[in-house]
mmCIF file of C-alpha atoms and ligand atoms in Angstrom:
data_model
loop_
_atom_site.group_PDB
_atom_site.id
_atom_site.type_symbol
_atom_site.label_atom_id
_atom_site.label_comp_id
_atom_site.label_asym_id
_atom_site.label_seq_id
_atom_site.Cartn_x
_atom_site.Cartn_y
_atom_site.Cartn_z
ATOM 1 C CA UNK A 1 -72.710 -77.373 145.346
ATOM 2 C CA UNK A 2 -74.724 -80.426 145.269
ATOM 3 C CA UNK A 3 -73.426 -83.164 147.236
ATOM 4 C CA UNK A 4 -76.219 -86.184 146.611
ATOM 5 C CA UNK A 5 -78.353 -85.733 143.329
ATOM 6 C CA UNK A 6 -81.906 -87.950 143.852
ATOM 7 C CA UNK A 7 -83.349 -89.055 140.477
ATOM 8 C CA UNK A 8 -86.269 -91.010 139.613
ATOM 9 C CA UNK A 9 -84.874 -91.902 136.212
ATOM 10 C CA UNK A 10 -84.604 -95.493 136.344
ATOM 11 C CA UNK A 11 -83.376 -96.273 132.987
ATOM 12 C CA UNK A 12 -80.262 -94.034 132.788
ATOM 13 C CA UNK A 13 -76.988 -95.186 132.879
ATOM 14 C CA UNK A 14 -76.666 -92.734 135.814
ATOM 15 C CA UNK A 15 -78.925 -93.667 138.408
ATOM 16 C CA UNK A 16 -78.801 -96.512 141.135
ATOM 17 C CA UNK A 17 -80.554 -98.049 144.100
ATOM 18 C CA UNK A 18 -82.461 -95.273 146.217
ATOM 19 C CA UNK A 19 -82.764 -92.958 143.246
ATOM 20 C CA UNK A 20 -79.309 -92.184 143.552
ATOM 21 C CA UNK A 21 -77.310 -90.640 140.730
ATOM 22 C CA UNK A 22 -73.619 -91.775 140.438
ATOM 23 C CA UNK A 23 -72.715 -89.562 137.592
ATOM 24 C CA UNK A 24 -69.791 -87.023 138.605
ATOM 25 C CA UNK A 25 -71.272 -84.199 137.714
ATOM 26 C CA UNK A 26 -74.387 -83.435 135.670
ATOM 27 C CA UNK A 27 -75.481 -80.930 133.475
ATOM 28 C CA UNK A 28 -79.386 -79.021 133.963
ATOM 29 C CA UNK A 29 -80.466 -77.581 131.103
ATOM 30 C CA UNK A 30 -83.962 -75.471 130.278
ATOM 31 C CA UNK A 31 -86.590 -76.227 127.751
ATOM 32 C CA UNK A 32 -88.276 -73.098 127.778
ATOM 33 C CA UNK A 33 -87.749 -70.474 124.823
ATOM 34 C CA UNK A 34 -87.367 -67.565 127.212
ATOM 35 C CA UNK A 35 -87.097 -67.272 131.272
ATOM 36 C CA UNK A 36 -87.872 -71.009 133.154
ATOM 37 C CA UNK A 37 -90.479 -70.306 135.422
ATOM 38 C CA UNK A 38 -91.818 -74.271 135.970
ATOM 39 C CA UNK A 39 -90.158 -77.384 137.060
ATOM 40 C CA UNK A 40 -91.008 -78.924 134.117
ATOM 41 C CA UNK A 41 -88.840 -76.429 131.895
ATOM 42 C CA UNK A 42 -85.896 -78.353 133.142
ATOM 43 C CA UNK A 43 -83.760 -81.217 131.620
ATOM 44 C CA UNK A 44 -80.861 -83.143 132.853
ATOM 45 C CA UNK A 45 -78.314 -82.961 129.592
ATOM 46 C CA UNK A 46 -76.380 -86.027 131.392
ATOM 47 C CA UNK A 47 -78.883 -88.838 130.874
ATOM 48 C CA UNK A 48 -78.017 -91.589 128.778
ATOM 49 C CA UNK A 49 -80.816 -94.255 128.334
ATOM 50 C CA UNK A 50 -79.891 -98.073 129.585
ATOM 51 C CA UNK A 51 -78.983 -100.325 126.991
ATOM 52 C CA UNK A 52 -81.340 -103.336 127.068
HETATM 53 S S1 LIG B 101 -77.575 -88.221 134.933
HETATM 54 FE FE1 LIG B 101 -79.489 -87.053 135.169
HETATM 55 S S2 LIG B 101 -81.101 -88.434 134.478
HETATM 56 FE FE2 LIG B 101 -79.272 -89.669 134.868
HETATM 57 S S3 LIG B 101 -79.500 -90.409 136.985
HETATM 58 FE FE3 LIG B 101 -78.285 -88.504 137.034
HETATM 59 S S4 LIG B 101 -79.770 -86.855 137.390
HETATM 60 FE FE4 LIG B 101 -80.894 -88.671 136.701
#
């Protein structure tokens, strides 16, 4: 189990000083219509875009 998720995704509710995410838990989902097989065919479902 994860213990410190690191997250350059400044502008999510989430995330804080040192790319830290504070979120409880978060959820990973894939992009990809069949087997993920790159980095990039990953999302994290949890973000939630700063209000500004
Ligand atoms: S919830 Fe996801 S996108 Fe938001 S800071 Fe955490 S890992 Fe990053």
């Amino acid at each position: 189990m994860a213990q410190d998720v690191l997250c350059e995704v400044e502008n999510c509710v989430h995330w804080a000083e040192g790319n830290r995410c504070q979120a409880d838990r978060i959820y990973v989902v894939t992009n990809a219509d069949d087997l993920t097989t790159e980095q990039t065919e990953t999302d994290c479902k949890t973000f939630r875009p700063m209000e500004h």
